[in-house]
XYZ file of N, CA and C in Angstrom:
324
model
N 40.418 28.627 -20.531
C 41.082 29.614 -19.705
C 41.651 28.900 -18.478
N 42.896 29.178 -18.177
C 43.584 28.554 -17.051
C 43.231 29.298 -15.769
N 42.479 28.655 -14.875
C 42.066 29.248 -13.593
C 42.378 28.246 -12.474
N 43.621 28.185 -11.982
C 43.989 27.160 -11.005
C 43.364 27.349 -9.627
N 42.855 28.541 -9.323
C 42.303 28.775 -7.991
C 40.789 28.645 -7.952
N 40.159 28.347 -9.071
C 38.717 28.114 -9.102
C 38.463 26.612 -8.931
N 38.430 26.182 -7.696
C 38.248 24.763 -7.404
C 36.766 24.408 -7.399
N 36.460 23.167 -7.773
C 35.079 22.687 -7.838
C 34.966 21.457 -6.944
N 33.916 21.415 -6.136
C 33.686 20.253 -5.266
C 33.107 19.110 -6.101
N 33.691 17.921 -5.936
C 33.225 16.724 -6.651
C 33.119 15.569 -5.658
N 32.394 14.527 -6.058
C 32.276 13.345 -5.201
C 33.545 12.498 -5.334
N 33.681 11.516 -4.450
C 34.879 10.663 -4.472
C 35.013 9.889 -5.776
N 33.898 9.545 -6.393
C 33.946 8.779 -7.639
C 34.496 9.621 -8.799
N 34.357 10.930 -8.712
C 34.789 11.807 -9.796
C 36.204 12.350 -9.594
N 36.872 11.969 -8.518
C 38.208 12.492 -8.219
C 39.203 11.968 -9.247
N 40.011 12.876 -9.765
C 41.048 12.534 -10.735
C 42.311 12.112 -9.988
N 43.386 11.800 -10.708
C 44.630 11.399 -10.053
C 45.281 12.568 -9.324
N 45.061 13.788 -9.796
C 45.583 14.986 -9.148
C 44.391 15.793 -8.638
N 44.392 16.099 -7.349
C 43.242 16.814 -6.786
C 43.680 17.656 -5.591
N 42.768 18.500 -5.132
C 42.994 19.375 -3.976
C 42.025 18.980 -2.867
N 42.499 19.084 -1.631
C 41.651 18.894 -0.469
C 41.736 20.172 0.357
N 40.565 20.721 0.699
C 40.533 21.995 1.423
C 39.970 21.764 2.820
N 40.598 22.391 3.803
C 40.115 22.315 5.178
C 40.155 23.713 5.780
N 39.824 23.826 7.060
C 39.849 25.122 7.733
C 41.285 25.615 7.925
N 42.242 24.708 7.916
C 43.654 25.089 8.107
C 44.355 25.453 6.807
N 43.981 24.803 5.705
C 44.684 25.084 4.458
C 44.226 24.198 3.323
N 45.036 24.191 2.262
C 44.750 23.439 1.041
C 45.882 22.453 0.817
N 45.523 21.207 0.523
C 46.512 20.175 0.218
C 46.371 19.819 -1.253
N 47.475 19.898 -1.998
C 47.506 19.517 -3.403
C 48.084 18.108 -3.471
N 47.255 17.140 -3.855
C 47.659 15.739 -3.927
C 47.961 15.411 -5.384
N 49.175 14.934 -5.629
C 49.599 14.548 -6.975
C 49.347 13.066 -7.148
N 49.019 12.653 -8.379
C 48.713 11.249 -8.644
C 49.926 10.360 -8.693
N 51.074 10.875 -9.078
C 52.275 10.044 -9.196
C 53.033 10.008 -7.866
N 54.269 9.684 -7.905
C 55.071 9.483 -6.691
C 55.514 10.773 -6.000
N 55.100 11.937 -6.509
C 55.509 13.193 -5.887
C 54.809 13.363 -4.539
N 55.477 14.012 -3.599
C 54.821 14.252 -2.302
C 53.732 15.325 -2.431
N 52.765 15.264 -1.548
C 51.693 16.253 -1.539
C 52.225 17.595 -1.070
N 51.504 18.656 -1.408
C 51.931 20.008 -1.071
C 50.842 20.680 -0.233
N 51.233 21.233 0.914
C 50.279 21.905 1.800
C 50.513 23.408 1.764
N 49.421 24.167 1.641
C 49.476 25.630 1.714
C 48.516 26.091 2.797
N 48.970 26.921 3.712
C 48.036 27.481 4.691
C 46.948 28.279 3.971
N 45.766 28.321 4.548
C 44.630 28.963 3.897
C 44.894 30.438 3.620
N 45.563 31.132 4.536
C 45.855 32.553 4.312
C 46.781 32.741 3.114
N 47.783 31.894 2.996
C 48.709 31.971 1.868
C 48.003 31.645 0.555
N 47.133 30.637 0.573
C 46.394 30.252 -0.637
C 45.459 31.379 -1.077
N 44.784 32.015 -0.118
C 43.888 33.133 -0.442
C 44.694 34.313 -0.997
N 45.865 34.585 -0.441
C 46.704 35.675 -0.928
C 47.172 35.392 -2.355
N 47.621 34.177 -2.619
C 48.058 33.813 -3.967
C 46.897 33.873 -4.955
N 45.721 33.455 -4.509
C 44.533 33.528 -5.361
C 44.203 34.974 -5.712
N 44.286 35.865 -4.736
C 44.024 37.283 -4.983
C 45.062 37.868 -5.937
N 46.338 37.551 -5.721
C 47.398 38.026 -6.619
C 47.159 37.541 -8.047
N 46.791 36.263 -8.175
C 46.533 35.697 -9.498
C 45.385 36.439 -10.186
N 44.302 36.688 -9.447
C 43.157 37.387 -10.030
C 43.495 38.819 -10.415
N 44.288 39.497 -9.594
C 44.687 40.870 -9.914
C 45.585 40.890 -11.145
N 46.560 39.988 -11.192
C 47.472 39.956 -12.330
C 46.751 39.606 -13.631
N 45.825 38.663 -13.575
C 45.126 38.282 -14.801
C 44.096 39.317 -15.232
N 43.792 40.279 -14.389
C 42.897 41.354 -14.816
C 43.659 42.485 -15.493
N 44.984 42.524 -15.356
C 45.807 43.527 -16.047
C 45.879 43.145 -17.520
N 45.701 44.140 -18.382
C 45.587 43.900 -19.824
C 46.779 43.125 -20.389
N 48.003 43.465 -19.993
C 49.196 42.794 -20.522
C 49.155 41.292 -20.246
N 48.867 40.912 -19.013
C 48.857 39.499 -18.640
C 47.620 38.775 -19.174
N 46.526 39.494 -19.316
C 45.289 38.891 -19.823
C 45.472 38.426 -21.266
N 46.177 39.229 -22.071
C 46.328 38.930 -23.495
C 47.719 38.399 -23.835
N 48.508 38.058 -22.851
C 49.891 37.667 -23.095
C 49.998 36.430 -23.977
N 49.262 35.375 -23.667
C 49.406 34.121 -24.397
C 48.973 34.269 -25.852
N 47.834 34.900 -26.099
C 47.391 35.078 -27.483
C 48.338 36.003 -28.243
N 48.854 37.043 -27.593
C 49.799 37.940 -28.256
C 51.108 37.216 -28.566
N 51.548 36.353 -27.668
C 52.777 35.597 -27.891
C 52.620 34.659 -29.088
N 51.485 33.978 -29.165
C 51.234 33.075 -30.291
C 51.148 33.865 -31.593
N 50.493 35.030 -31.555
C 50.401 35.860 -32.755
C 51.778 36.327 -33.209
N 52.639 36.764 -32.272
C 53.989 37.194 -32.635
C 54.797 36.045 -33.228
N 54.647 34.850 -32.669
C 55.351 33.683 -33.193
C 54.871 33.362 -34.603
N 53.558 33.399 -34.826
C 52.998 33.150 -36.149
C 53.497 34.198 -37.147
N 53.477 35.456 -36.747
C 53.906 36.557 -37.628
C 55.379 36.416 -37.997
N 56.208 36.074 -37.025
C 57.637 35.889 -37.299
C 57.850 34.719 -38.256
N 57.079 33.660 -38.100
C 57.196 32.504 -38.979
C 56.779 32.864 -40.407
N 55.696 33.613 -40.554
C 55.245 34.040 -41.884
C 56.292 34.935 -42.531
N 56.845 35.878 -41.770
C 57.870 36.773 -42.312
C 59.129 35.989 -42.732
N 59.491 34.979 -41.965
C 60.652 34.168 -42.316
C 60.400 33.391 -43.605
N 59.199 32.815 -43.737
C 58.880 32.069 -44.958
C 58.885 32.985 -46.178
N 58.373 34.209 -46.024
C 58.424 35.170 -47.131
C 59.876 35.523 -47.471
N 60.698 35.699 -46.473
C 62.108 35.997 -46.686
C 62.794 34.863 -47.447
N 62.525 33.619 -47.047
C 63.147 32.468 -47.707
C 62.699 32.375 -49.161
N 61.408 32.605 -49.407
C 60.929 32.528 -50.791
C 61.527 33.652 -51.645
N 61.646 34.859 -51.086
C 62.268 35.952 -51.834
C 63.748 35.672 -52.096
N 64.409 35.077 -51.140
C 65.824 34.742 -51.314
C 66.004 33.702 -52.420
N 65.101 32.715 -52.481
C 65.177 31.700 -53.536
C 64.920 32.319 -54.905
N 63.925 33.209 -54.988
C 63.651 33.887 -56.258
C 64.854 34.697 -56.710
N 65.476 35.399 -55.770
C 66.642 36.219 -56.094
C 67.799 35.359 -56.586
N 68.002 34.223 -55.962
C 69.089 33.334 -56.384
C 68.852 32.797 -57.793
N 67.594 32.523 -58.134
C 67.292 32.016 -59.464
C 67.448 33.099 -60.528
N 67.128 34.330 -60.217
C 67.101 35.397 -61.212
C 68.338 36.285 -61.217
N 69.186 36.161 -60.245
C 70.318 37.064 -60.136
C 71.281 36.858 -61.298
N 71.438 37.894 -62.100
C 72.234 37.819 -63.331
C 73.705 37.554 -63.041
N 74.257 38.242 -62.063
C 75.688 38.125 -61.798
C 76.061 36.828 -61.093
N 75.087 36.094 -60.596
C 75.389 34.849 -59.896
C 75.338 33.638 -60.822
N 75.109 33.853 -62.112
C 75.092 32.739 -63.065
C 76.518 32.172 -63.191
N 76.648 30.848 -63.274
C 77.989 30.237 -63.332
C 78.837 30.740 -64.499
N 78.197 31.099 -65.600
C 78.961 31.552 -66.767
C 79.664 32.882 -66.499
N 79.101 33.738 -65.635
C 79.675 35.047 -65.388
C 80.586 35.099 -64.156
N 80.477 34.137 -63.280
C 81.241 34.180 -62.025
C 82.742 34.191 -62.252
N 83.209 33.314 -63.121
C 84.657 33.240 -63.335
C 85.199 34.537 -63.956
N 84.446 35.104 -64.875
C 84.876 36.360 -65.507
C 84.928 37.486 -64.483
N 83.935 37.581 -63.628
C 83.913 38.622 -62.601
C 85.068 38.460 -61.615
N 85.395 37.240 -61.273
C 86.517 36.998 -60.368
C 87.845 37.388 -61.018
N 87.961 37.184 -62.305
C 89.194 37.561 -63.018
C 89.353 39.072 -63.076
N 88.238 39.776 -63.247
C 88.273 41.246 -63.339
C 88.695 41.840 -62.006
N 88.155 41.328 -60.912
C 88.456 41.882 -59.593
C 89.767 41.317 -59.144
């Protein structure tokens, strides 16, 4: 589960390349690569954390990712069934046989 505002205190030896530093003034997000660090005032960080928690408690947002994956899987299965039915139809279609095509074109 993705919870970006649930920070855990660790020792210096356990610090990863990307980490957060919290003080009485705010939160600093330190990136491991050449990107500059990002500072958020503590009030703004607390407000964003509250918004995140409220939004993730709403049923739509709570189940969004799993529902999206399910819809993608379902659409893929339906497409594969469509392709297989189309191939079966092409093999069995009486009027699409090469022997009958020229005659049908002459009639029309």
